[in-house]
CSV table of C-alpha atoms and ligand atoms in Angstrom, one decimal:
chain,number,residue,atom,x,y,z
B,8,MET,CA,8.3,64.1,-37.3
B,9,SER,CA,8.0,60.2,-37.6
B,10,ASP,CA,6.8,58.6,-40.6
B,11,PRO,CA,3.7,60.2,-41.6
B,12,ARG,CA,2.0,56.9,-42.4
B,13,TYR,CA,1.9,56.2,-38.5
B,14,SER,CA,1.2,59.4,-37.2
B,15,VAL,CA,-2.1,60.0,-35.8
B,16,VAL,CA,-3.2,62.6,-38.6
B,17,GLY,CA,-0.9,61.7,-41.5
B,18,SER,CA,0.8,64.3,-43.6
B,19,THR,CA,-2.2,66.2,-45.3
B,20,TYR,CA,-4.5,67.1,-42.1
B,21,ALA,CA,-5.1,70.7,-41.3
B,22,LEU,CA,-3.1,71.2,-38.0
B,23,GLU,CA,-2.6,74.5,-36.3
B,24,PRO,CA,1.2,75.2,-35.8
B,25,LYS,CA,0.5,74.7,-32.0
B,26,GLN,CA,-1.2,71.2,-32.7
B,27,ARG,CA,1.9,70.3,-34.7
B,28,ALA,CA,4.3,71.3,-32.0
B,29,LEU,CA,2.8,69.4,-29.4
B,30,ILE,CA,2.7,66.2,-31.8
B,31,GLU,CA,6.6,66.7,-32.4
B,32,LEU,CA,7.0,67.1,-28.7
B,33,VAL,CA,5.2,63.7,-28.0
B,34,GLU,CA,6.9,62.0,-30.8
B,35,SER,CA,10.3,63.1,-29.4
B,36,LEU,CA,9.4,61.6,-25.7
B,37,GLY,CA,7.8,58.5,-27.1
B,38,PRO,CA,10.9,56.2,-28.0
B,39,ARG,CA,12.1,56.5,-24.4
B,40,PHE,CA,8.5,55.8,-23.2
B,41,ALA,CA,8.4,52.6,-25.6
B,42,GLU,CA,11.4,51.5,-24.2
B,43,ARG,CA,10.2,51.6,-20.6
B,44,ALA,CA,6.7,50.2,-21.4
B,45,GLU,CA,7.7,46.4,-21.0
B,46,ARG,CA,9.0,46.8,-17.7
B,47,TYR,CA,5.8,48.8,-16.3
B,48,ASP,CA,3.9,46.1,-17.9
B,49,ARG,CA,5.8,43.2,-16.3
B,50,GLU,CA,6.0,44.5,-13.1
B,51,ALA,CA,2.1,46.2,-13.2
B,52,SER,CA,4.1,49.5,-12.1
B,53,PHE,CA,3.2,52.8,-12.5
B,54,PRO,CA,5.2,55.0,-15.0
B,55,HIS,CA,6.6,57.4,-12.5
B,56,GLU,CA,9.9,58.0,-15.1
B,57,ASN,CA,7.3,58.9,-17.9
B,58,TYR,CA,5.5,61.4,-15.7
B,59,ALA,CA,8.6,63.0,-14.6
B,60,ASP,CA,9.5,63.5,-18.3
B,61,LEU,CA,5.4,64.7,-19.1
B,62,ARG,CA,5.8,67.0,-16.2
B,63,GLN,CA,9.3,68.5,-17.7
B,64,ALA,CA,7.9,69.0,-20.8
B,65,GLY,CA,4.9,70.8,-19.7
B,66,LEU,CA,2.3,68.4,-20.8
B,67,LEU,CA,0.7,68.1,-17.1
B,68,GLY,CA,-0.7,71.4,-18.0
B,69,LEU,CA,-1.8,70.5,-21.9
B,70,CYS,CA,-5.7,71.2,-21.1
B,71,VAL,CA,-5.0,73.6,-18.3
B,72,PRO,CA,-6.5,76.9,-19.9
B,73,GLU,CA,-3.9,79.4,-20.9
B,74,LYS,CA,-5.3,82.2,-18.8
B,75,PHE,CA,-4.3,79.6,-15.8
B,76,GLY,CA,-1.1,79.1,-17.2
B,77,GLY,CA,-1.5,75.8,-19.1
B,78,ARG,CA,-1.4,74.9,-23.2
B,79,GLY,CA,-5.0,75.5,-23.5
B,80,ALA,CA,-5.6,72.4,-25.6
B,81,ASP,CA,-9.0,71.6,-26.6
B,82,LEU,CA,-10.6,68.3,-26.7
B,83,ARG,CA,-9.4,68.0,-30.4
B,84,THR,CA,-5.8,68.9,-29.6
B,85,TYR,CA,-5.8,66.6,-26.4
B,86,SER,CA,-7.1,63.6,-28.4
B,87,ILE,CA,-4.3,63.8,-31.1
B,88,VAL,CA,-1.5,64.2,-28.2
B,89,SER,CA,-3.4,61.1,-26.5
B,90,ALA,CA,-3.2,59.1,-29.4
B,91,THR,CA,0.4,59.9,-30.1
B,92,LEU,CA,1.0,58.9,-26.5
B,93,GLY,CA,-0.7,55.6,-27.1
B,94,LYS,CA,1.6,54.4,-29.9
B,95,TYR,CA,4.4,54.3,-27.4
B,96,CYS,CA,2.9,52.9,-24.1
B,97,GLY,CA,-0.8,52.3,-23.7
B,98,ALA,CA,-0.9,52.6,-19.6
B,99,THR,CA,0.8,56.0,-19.8
B,100,ALA,CA,-1.8,57.3,-22.4
B,101,LEU,CA,-4.6,55.8,-20.6
B,102,THR,CA,-3.6,57.3,-17.3
B,103,TYR,CA,-2.7,60.6,-18.8
B,104,ASN,CA,-6.0,60.4,-19.9
B,105,MET,CA,-7.5,60.7,-16.6
B,106,HIS,CA,-4.9,63.5,-15.5
B,107,ALA,CA,-5.7,65.7,-18.8
B,108,CYS,CA,-9.4,65.3,-18.7
B,109,SER,CA,-9.6,66.3,-15.0
B,110,MET,CA,-8.0,69.7,-16.3
B,111,LEU,CA,-10.2,69.7,-19.7
B,112,TRP,CA,-13.8,68.9,-18.1
B,113,PRO,CA,-13.5,71.9,-15.7
B,114,GLY,CA,-11.7,73.8,-18.1
B,115,ALA,CA,-12.9,74.3,-21.9
B,116,LEU,CA,-15.9,72.1,-21.8
B,117,SER,CA,-17.3,74.0,-18.6
B,118,ASP,CA,-16.7,77.1,-20.5
B,119,ASP,CA,-19.5,75.9,-22.7
B,120,LEU,CA,-21.9,75.2,-20.1
B,121,ASP,CA,-24.6,77.2,-18.5
B,122,MET,CA,-23.9,78.7,-15.1
B,123,THR,CA,-25.5,81.6,-13.0
B,124,PRO,CA,-22.8,84.2,-12.5
B,125,ALA,CA,-22.3,83.3,-8.8
B,126,GLN,CA,-21.5,79.6,-10.3
B,127,ARG,CA,-19.2,81.0,-12.8
B,128,ALA,CA,-17.3,83.1,-10.2
B,129,GLU,CA,-17.1,80.2,-7.6
B,130,HIS,CA,-15.9,77.8,-10.4
B,131,ASP,CA,-13.2,80.1,-11.6
B,132,LYS,CA,-12.1,80.6,-8.1
B,133,HIS,CA,-11.9,76.7,-7.4
B,134,ARG,CA,-10.4,75.4,-10.7
B,135,ALA,CA,-7.8,78.2,-10.0
B,136,ILE,CA,-6.6,76.2,-7.1
B,137,HIS,CA,-6.5,72.8,-9.0
B,138,TYR,CA,-4.8,74.4,-12.0
B,139,GLN,CA,-2.2,75.9,-9.5
B,140,ARG,CA,-1.2,72.8,-8.0
B,141,VAL,CA,-0.6,71.3,-11.6
B,142,ILE,CA,1.2,74.2,-13.2
B,143,ARG,CA,3.2,75.1,-10.2
B,144,ASP,CA,3.6,71.8,-8.2
B,145,GLY,CA,3.3,69.4,-11.0
B,146,ALA,CA,0.3,67.8,-9.3
B,147,ILE,CA,-1.4,64.6,-11.2
B,148,TYR,CA,-5.1,64.0,-11.1
B,149,ALA,CA,-7.0,60.9,-11.3
B,150,GLN,CA,-10.5,60.0,-12.1
B,151,PRO,CA,-12.0,57.3,-10.1
B,152,PHE,CA,-15.4,57.1,-11.2
B,153,SER,CA,-16.2,53.4,-11.4
B,154,GLU,CA,-18.2,51.4,-8.4
B,155,GLY,CA,-19.2,48.3,-9.7
B,156,SER,CA,-22.9,49.7,-10.2
B,157,ALA,CA,-25.0,51.2,-12.9
B,158,ALA,CA,-23.8,54.5,-12.2
B,159,ALA,CA,-20.4,54.5,-14.2
B,160,ALA,CA,-22.8,53.6,-17.1
B,161,GLY,CA,-24.9,56.9,-16.4
B,162,ARG,CA,-27.7,54.9,-15.4
B,163,ALA,CA,-28.1,55.3,-11.7
B,164,PRO,CA,-26.6,57.9,-9.0
B,165,PHE,CA,-23.1,57.2,-7.7
B,166,GLY,CA,-23.1,55.2,-4.4
B,167,THR,CA,-20.2,57.2,-3.0
B,168,THR,CA,-22.0,60.0,-1.1
B,169,ALA,CA,-20.8,63.4,0.0
B,170,THR,CA,-22.7,64.9,3.2
B,171,ARG,CA,-22.6,68.6,3.6
B,172,VAL,CA,-20.3,69.6,6.9
B,173,SER,CA,-19.0,72.7,8.1
B,174,GLY,CA,-16.8,74.2,5.9
B,175,GLY,CA,-16.9,71.4,3.2
B,176,TRP,CA,-18.1,67.6,2.5
B,177,SER,CA,-17.8,64.2,4.2
B,178,ILE,CA,-17.0,61.5,1.5
B,179,ASN,CA,-17.9,57.9,2.0
B,180,GLY,CA,-17.8,55.1,-0.4
B,181,LYS,CA,-15.8,53.0,-2.8
B,182,LYS,CA,-14.3,53.3,-6.2
B,183,ILE,CA,-13.0,50.3,-8.2
B,184,PHE,CA,-10.7,50.4,-11.1
B,185,ALA,CA,-8.9,53.8,-9.8
B,186,SER,CA,-6.2,54.0,-12.6
B,187,LEU,CA,-3.3,56.1,-10.8
B,188,SER,CA,-4.1,54.5,-7.2
B,189,GLY,CA,-1.0,55.5,-4.9
B,190,ALA,CA,0.6,57.5,-7.7
B,191,ALA,CA,-2.0,60.5,-8.0
B,192,HIS,CA,-1.6,63.6,-6.0
B,193,TYR,CA,-5.6,64.1,-6.3
B,194,TYR,CA,-8.3,61.9,-6.9
B,195,GLY,CA,-11.4,63.4,-8.9
B,196,VAL,CA,-14.3,61.4,-7.5
B,197,LEU,CA,-17.9,61.7,-8.8
B,198,CYS,CA,-20.3,61.1,-5.7
B,199,THR,CA,-23.7,62.1,-5.0
B,200,GLU,CA,-24.8,64.7,-2.6
B,201,ALA,CA,-26.1,62.9,0.4
B,202,LYS,CA,-30.0,63.6,0.3
B,203,PRO,CA,-33.1,61.3,1.5
B,204,GLU,CA,-33.1,60.3,-2.2
B,205,LEU,CA,-29.9,60.1,-4.1
B,206,SER,CA,-30.4,61.7,-7.5
B,207,MET,CA,-28.1,61.9,-10.6
B,208,ARG,CA,-28.7,65.6,-10.9
B,209,ASP,CA,-26.8,66.1,-7.6
B,210,THR,CA,-23.4,64.5,-8.8
B,211,LEU,CA,-20.6,66.1,-7.4
B,212,TYR,CA,-17.2,66.3,-8.8
B,213,MET,CA,-14.7,66.3,-5.8
B,214,ALA,CA,-10.9,66.6,-6.0
B,215,VAL,CA,-9.6,64.1,-3.0
B,216,PRO,CA,-6.2,64.3,-1.7
B,217,GLY,CA,-4.0,61.3,-2.0
B,218,ASN,CA,-2.9,61.8,1.5
B,219,ALA,CA,-6.4,62.6,2.8
B,220,HIS,CA,-7.4,61.2,6.3
B,221,GLY,CA,-9.8,58.2,5.9
B,222,LEU,CA,-8.6,57.4,2.2
B,223,SER,CA,-7.3,53.9,1.7
B,224,VAL,CA,-6.0,52.2,-1.4
B,225,VAL,CA,-6.9,48.4,-1.0
B,226,GLY,CA,-6.7,45.1,-3.2
B,227,ASP,CA,-4.4,43.9,-5.8
B,228,TRP,CA,-3.4,44.7,-9.2
B,229,ASP,CA,-2.8,41.9,-11.5
B,230,PRO,CA,-4.7,42.1,-14.8
B,231,LEU,CA,-4.5,40.8,-18.3
B,232,GLY,CA,-3.7,44.2,-19.7
B,233,MET,CA,-2.8,48.1,-19.2
B,234,ARG,CA,-1.0,46.8,-16.1
B,235,GLY,CA,1.0,50.0,-15.5
B,236,THR,CA,-2.4,51.9,-14.9
B,237,VAL,CA,-2.2,50.4,-11.4
B,238,SER,CA,-6.0,50.6,-10.9
B,239,ARG,CA,-6.8,49.6,-7.4
B,240,THR,CA,-9.8,50.2,-5.3
B,241,LEU,CA,-10.2,53.2,-3.3
B,242,VAL,CA,-11.9,53.5,0.1
B,243,PHE,CA,-13.4,56.5,1.4
B,244,LYS,CA,-14.4,56.5,5.4
B,245,ASP,CA,-15.6,59.9,6.5
B,246,VAL,CA,-13.1,61.8,4.4
B,247,PHE,CA,-13.2,65.6,4.8
B,248,VAL,CA,-12.7,68.1,1.8
B,249,PRO,CA,-13.3,71.5,1.9
B,250,ASP,CA,-15.6,73.5,-0.5
B,251,GLU,CA,-12.6,74.4,-3.0
B,252,ALA,CA,-12.4,70.4,-3.6
B,253,GLN,CA,-15.4,70.9,-6.2
B,254,MET,CA,-13.8,70.6,-9.5
B,255,MET,CA,-17.3,71.7,-11.1
B,256,PRO,CA,-19.9,73.5,-9.3
B,257,ARG,CA,-23.3,71.5,-7.6
B,258,GLY,CA,-25.3,70.1,-10.9
B,259,ILE,CA,-22.7,71.0,-13.6
B,260,TYR,CA,-21.3,67.4,-14.1
B,261,PHE,CA,-24.9,66.4,-14.9
B,262,GLN,CA,-25.3,69.1,-17.3
B,263,ALA,CA,-21.8,68.4,-18.9
B,264,ALA,CA,-22.5,64.5,-19.5
B,265,SER,CA,-25.8,65.4,-21.1
B,266,ARG,CA,-24.8,68.5,-23.3
B,267,TRP,CA,-21.1,67.6,-23.9
B,268,PRO,CA,-21.2,63.8,-25.1
B,269,HIS,CA,-17.7,63.8,-26.6
B,270,MET,CA,-16.3,64.3,-22.9
B,271,PHE,CA,-16.9,60.3,-23.0
B,272,THR,CA,-14.7,59.8,-26.3
B,273,THR,CA,-11.6,60.9,-24.5
B,274,LEU,CA,-10.4,57.3,-23.7
B,275,SER,CA,-10.4,56.0,-27.4
B,276,PRO,CA,-7.3,58.2,-28.5
B,277,THR,CA,-5.2,55.7,-26.2
B,278,TYR,CA,-6.6,52.8,-28.3
B,279,MET,CA,-6.4,54.6,-31.7
B,280,GLY,CA,-2.9,54.8,-30.9
B,281,ILE,CA,-2.2,51.3,-30.1
B,282,ALA,CA,-3.8,50.5,-33.6
B,283,ILE,CA,-1.3,52.3,-35.3
B,284,ALA,CA,1.7,50.8,-33.2
B,285,ALA,CA,0.4,47.2,-34.2
B,286,CYS,CA,0.2,48.1,-37.8
B,287,GLU,CA,3.7,49.8,-37.9
B,288,PHE,CA,5.0,47.0,-36.0
B,289,THR,CA,3.6,44.4,-38.5
B,290,VAL,CA,5.1,46.3,-41.7
B,291,ARG,CA,8.4,46.6,-40.1
B,292,TYR,CA,8.6,43.0,-39.0
B,293,LEU,CA,7.7,41.7,-42.4
B,294,ARG,CA,10.5,44.0,-44.2
B,295,GLY,CA,13.0,42.5,-41.5
B,296,GLU,CA,13.5,46.0,-39.9
B,297,VAL,CA,12.2,45.0,-36.1
B,298,GLU,CA,15.7,44.9,-34.0
B,299,GLY,CA,16.2,41.8,-32.0
B,300,THR,CA,14.4,39.6,-34.4
B,301,PRO,CA,16.0,37.4,-37.2
B,302,PRO,CA,16.1,38.6,-40.4
B,303,VAL,CA,12.4,37.0,-41.4
B,304,LYS,CA,11.8,38.7,-44.7
B,305,ARG,CA,8.3,37.3,-45.5
B,306,ARG,CA,6.6,40.1,-47.4
B,307,MET,CA,7.3,38.4,-50.7
B,308,TYR,CA,4.2,35.9,-49.6
B,309,PRO,CA,1.0,37.2,-51.3
B,310,THR,CA,-1.0,36.0,-48.0
B,311,LYS,CA,1.2,38.6,-46.2
B,312,GLN,CA,0.5,41.3,-48.7
B,313,ILE,CA,-3.3,40.5,-48.2
B,314,ALA,CA,-3.0,40.5,-44.6
B,315,VAL,CA,-1.2,43.8,-44.4
B,316,ALA,CA,-3.9,45.4,-46.8
B,317,GLN,CA,-6.5,44.3,-44.5
B,318,LEU,CA,-4.8,45.6,-41.9
B,319,TRP,CA,-4.1,48.8,-43.6
B,320,VAL,CA,-7.9,49.0,-44.6
B,321,LYS,CA,-9.0,48.5,-41.2
B,322,LEU,CA,-6.7,51.2,-39.9
B,323,GLU,CA,-7.7,53.7,-42.3
B,324,GLN,CA,-11.4,53.2,-41.6
B,325,THR,CA,-10.6,53.5,-37.8
B,326,ARG,CA,-8.5,56.6,-38.2
B,327,CYS,CA,-10.9,58.5,-40.5
B,328,LEU,CA,-13.9,58.1,-38.1
B,329,PHE,CA,-11.6,59.3,-35.2
B,330,LEU,CA,-10.7,62.2,-36.7
B,331,ARG,CA,-14.3,63.0,-38.0
B,332,MET,CA,-15.5,62.4,-34.4
B,333,LEU,CA,-12.9,65.3,-33.2
B,334,GLU,CA,-14.4,67.6,-35.7
B,335,ASP,CA,-17.7,67.0,-34.4
B,336,ALA,CA,-17.0,67.6,-30.9
B,337,ARG,CA,-18.9,70.5,-29.3
B,338,VAL,CA,-21.7,71.4,-26.7
B,339,ASP,CA,-25.2,70.1,-28.0
B,340,PRO,CA,-23.9,68.2,-30.9
B,341,PRO,CA,-26.7,67.6,-33.3
B,342,LYS,CA,-28.1,63.9,-33.3
B,343,ASP,CA,-26.0,62.6,-36.3
B,344,ALA,CA,-22.9,63.5,-34.5
B,345,ARG,CA,-24.0,62.2,-31.3
B,346,LEU,CA,-24.5,58.7,-33.2
B,347,ARG,CA,-21.6,59.1,-34.9
B,348,ALA,CA,-19.4,59.3,-31.6
B,349,TYR,CA,-20.9,56.3,-30.3
B,350,ALA,CA,-20.0,54.4,-33.6
B,351,ALA,CA,-16.6,56.1,-33.6
B,352,GLN,CA,-15.9,55.0,-30.0
B,353,PHE,CA,-17.4,51.4,-30.9
B,354,THR,CA,-15.1,51.1,-34.0
B,355,ILE,CA,-11.7,52.4,-32.4
B,356,MET,CA,-12.4,50.0,-29.3
B,357,GLU,CA,-13.0,47.0,-31.1
B,358,ASN,CA,-10.9,47.6,-34.0
B,359,ALA,CA,-7.9,48.0,-31.9
B,360,ASN,CA,-7.9,44.5,-30.4
B,361,ASP,CA,-9.0,43.2,-33.9
B,362,LEU,CA,-5.8,44.8,-35.6
B,363,CYS,CA,-3.6,43.4,-32.8
B,364,ARG,CA,-5.2,39.9,-33.2
B,365,LEU,CA,-4.6,40.4,-37.1
B,366,ALA,CA,-1.1,41.6,-36.3
B,367,ILE,CA,-0.2,38.5,-34.5
B,368,ARG,CA,-1.8,36.3,-36.9
B,369,THR,CA,0.2,37.9,-39.9
B,370,CYS,CA,3.7,38.2,-38.1
B,371,GLY,CA,3.6,34.7,-36.6
B,372,GLY,CA,4.6,32.9,-33.4
B,373,GLN,CA,8.1,34.6,-33.0
B,374,SER,CA,5.9,38.1,-33.0
B,375,MET,CA,4.2,37.2,-29.6
B,376,LEU,CA,7.2,36.7,-27.5
B,377,LYS,CA,7.4,38.8,-24.4
B,378,ALA,CA,10.3,40.6,-25.6
B,379,LEU,CA,8.3,42.3,-28.5
B,380,PRO,CA,5.7,44.8,-27.9
B,381,LEU,CA,3.0,43.1,-30.0
B,382,GLU,CA,1.6,40.8,-27.4
B,383,ARG,CA,1.4,43.7,-25.2
B,384,LEU,CA,-0.3,45.8,-27.3
B,385,TYR,CA,-2.8,42.9,-27.9
B,386,ARG,CA,-3.7,42.8,-24.1
B,387,ASP,CA,-3.7,46.2,-23.7
B,388,SER,CA,-6.2,46.7,-26.7
B,389,ARG,CA,-8.4,44.3,-25.1
B,390,CYS,CA,-9.5,46.6,-22.3
B,391,GLY,CA,-10.6,49.3,-24.6
B,392,SER,CA,-14.4,48.1,-25.2
B,393,LEU,CA,-14.8,47.7,-21.3
B,394,MET,CA,-14.4,51.3,-20.5
B,395,LEU,CA,-17.3,52.8,-19.1
B,396,PRO,CA,-19.5,54.5,-19.6
B,397,TRP,CA,-19.2,53.8,-23.4
B,398,THR,CA,-18.5,50.2,-23.5
B,399,ALA,CA,-18.8,48.7,-27.1
B,400,GLU,CA,-22.0,47.2,-25.7
B,401,LEU,CA,-23.3,50.2,-24.2
B,402,CYS,CA,-22.4,52.3,-27.6
B,403,LEU,CA,-24.6,49.8,-29.7
B,404,ASP,CA,-27.3,49.9,-26.8
B,405,ARG,CA,-27.1,53.8,-27.2
B,406,ILE,CA,-27.1,53.7,-31.1
B,407,GLY,CA,-29.9,51.5,-31.4
B,408,ARG,CA,-32.2,53.3,-29.0
B,409,GLU,CA,-31.6,57.1,-30.2
B,410,ALA,CA,-32.0,55.8,-33.9
B,411,LEU,CA,-35.2,54.2,-33.2
B,412,TYR,CA,-36.7,56.8,-30.8
B,413,GLU,CA,-37.0,60.6,-30.3
B,414,PRO,CA,-36.3,62.1,-27.0
B,415,GLY,CA,-39.7,61.6,-25.1
B,416,GLU,CA,-41.0,58.6,-27.5
B,417,SER,CA,-42.4,55.6,-26.4
B,418,ASP,CA,-44.5,52.7,-27.5
B,419,ASP,CA,-46.9,53.0,-24.8
C,2,FAD,C1,-7.0,48.8,-17.4
C,2,FAD,C2,-8.5,49.7,-16.8
C,2,FAD,C3,-8.5,51.0,-16.4
C,2,FAD,C4,-9.6,51.7,-15.6
C,2,FAD,N1,-9.4,52.8,-15.0
C,2,FAD,C5,-10.4,53.3,-14.7
C,2,FAD,C6,-10.3,54.7,-13.9
C,2,FAD,O1,-9.3,55.4,-13.7
C,2,FAD,N2,-11.5,55.1,-13.4
C,2,FAD,C7,-12.8,54.7,-13.6
C,2,FAD,O2,-13.8,55.3,-13.2
C,2,FAD,N3,-12.9,53.3,-14.2
C,2,FAD,C8,-11.6,52.8,-14.5
C,2,FAD,N4,-11.8,51.8,-15.1
C,2,FAD,C9,-13.3,50.6,-15.2
C,2,FAD,C10,-13.9,50.8,-16.4
C,2,FAD,O3,-14.4,52.0,-16.9
C,2,FAD,C11,-15.3,49.9,-15.9
C,2,FAD,O4,-16.2,50.5,-15.3
C,2,FAD,C12,-15.0,48.4,-15.6
C,2,FAD,O5,-14.4,48.2,-16.6
C,2,FAD,C13,-16.3,48.0,-15.5
C,2,FAD,O6,-16.3,46.6,-15.2
C,2,FAD,P1,-17.5,45.7,-14.3
C,2,FAD,O7,-16.8,44.4,-14.4
C,2,FAD,O8,-17.7,46.3,-13.1
C,2,FAD,O9,-18.6,46.0,-15.4
C,2,FAD,P2,-20.1,45.9,-15.3
C,2,FAD,O10,-20.5,47.0,-14.4
C,2,FAD,O11,-20.3,44.2,-14.5
C,2,FAD,O12,-20.3,45.8,-16.8
C,2,FAD,C14,-20.0,44.8,-17.6
C,2,FAD,C15,-20.7,45.1,-18.8
C,2,FAD,O13,-22.1,45.2,-18.9
C,2,FAD,C16,-22.5,46.4,-19.6
C,2,FAD,N5,-23.0,47.0,-18.5
C,2,FAD,C17,-22.8,47.9,-17.6
C,2,FAD,N6,-24.0,48.4,-17.1
C,2,FAD,C18,-24.9,48.4,-17.8
C,2,FAD,C19,-26.2,48.9,-18.1
C,2,FAD,N7,-27.1,49.5,-17.1
C,2,FAD,N8,-26.9,48.6,-19.3
C,2,FAD,C20,-26.7,47.5,-20.3
C,2,FAD,N9,-25.2,47.1,-20.2
C,2,FAD,C21,-24.7,47.6,-19.0
C,2,FAD,C22,-21.1,47.0,-20.0
C,2,FAD,O14,-21.0,46.7,-21.4
C,2,FAD,C23,-20.1,46.5,-19.5
C,2,FAD,O15,-19.0,46.5,-20.0
C,2,FAD,C24,-10.8,50.9,-15.6
C,2,FAD,C25,-11.1,49.6,-16.3
C,2,FAD,C26,-10.0,49.0,-17.0
C,2,FAD,C27,-9.9,47.6,-17.5
C-alpha cells in the first residue's frame, strides 16, 4: 500500500477486502502509468500500453457484474479505483471512466430500475453480448454523448438519431469530444429515436462498432489538457446497428438519468486523484524528495508551511465530500443527497484545479517545467469543471433551483 496520506481513502476508512485488493492492484500499476503519462501528454496519443496493462490485470471487467464474468464493482468501488488511477495518469483515468461506466450503467445501475419482465429479459440478452466482448475479447467501450447542443447538459433531445429499419437501427449525426476516438472497439452513443417530434424520453443508448460502415473519426486534437484522451469528432452517416447494439432498453436511459443521479458523478474520481497527486508532489518537492530536481529544501520557511497547510485543508475537505457522496449513491436518493452530489461534483472539479494552482505557486518556477508532472496535473485538472452534464456552472444552477423550488412549483 502506498503512503496512506495519499491514498484515496486513507488508512481508517472501512473497505471490503475486495475493494482493498483492487486499490492495491491499481497502486501496483500506477508507477508505470505515471512514467508513461508525459509521453501521452506530449504526443496527445492514446495510452494503449496502459490499457494493455488494465486488460491483463482484469480491470476492463471491473464493473461487469460477476454473473457475466466480471469483478462486479458498484459505483462506490469503481469511484475509489478510478480516483486511485487518477493519481498516476489523468487521461487514463478519464478514458477508463468512459469504459467502466459503459459497463456499470447497463449493470448494477440498471438492476435498480423498473423494467417489464420482457424488457428485463431483452436487456439481459443484450448486455451478455456486450460483457462477453469485454471479458472474452478485451474490448474497450467509449461514451460519446456530447454534441455541442443542450442535449449533453440534459436539457434537450440528442440530435443524433436512430431510425428503425429492418433488423435494427440506422444512426445519423455527430458527436464531439469523443474520448478514446480511434481506440475504442465500441462507441456507446446516446441518440434519439427518430419520430416526427424528438423527445428526451426516447433516448436510445447504442453500441456502435469502431469499424462500422458509415462511421468516421474527423478533426484534430490539440487541447490544453487531458491530451491522452484523444477526444476527436465522430460522424455517423446511415450507420446500421442490429437490435442487440442496445446497451439499455428503450426509455431506460431516461429513467436512469432521473432516478440514479450519481451516475453523473463518475467523472469526478479522476480529478480527486489529480488533487491528491498535486498535494503529494508539493510535500515531496518541498522535502527535497522529487527525483531529478536539485535539493531544494524550502520546508523551513513559514510561508511554505502555511501554504502546505492550506493545501492540506482543501484536500481533506474535498476528499471527505467525495467519500460522503459515494455513501449517498443509490437509486432515488433523497433530496439532501442529490444536493450534496452536485456540491461534491462542484467541489472536486473546482478544487482539483485550485490545488494544482496553489501547488505550482508554492513549489515555484522550477516545478512547472515540463520534465515534472505538476504542470500537466494543472492543465488536466482545468478540464474537470467543463465536463457535461454536471459542469461547475450547471451544478450551481441545479443547487440554486432545486434548493428554492420543489418539483412542480413555480412563481406563476
Ligand atoms: C478532455 C475532455 C474529454 C471529453 N470527453 C468526452 C467524452 O468522452 N464523451 C462526451 O460525451 N463528452 C466528452 N467531453 C465533452 C464535455 O463533456 C462537454 O460536452 C464539453 O466540454 C462541452 O463543451 P462546449 O464548448 O460544447 O460547451 P457548451 O455546451 O457550449 O457549454 C459551455 C458551458 O455552458 C454551460 N451550459 C451548457 N448548456 C447549458 C444550459 N442548457 N444551461 C445553462 N448552462 C449551460 C455549461 O457550464 C458549459 O460548461 C470531453 C471534454 C473534454 C474537455
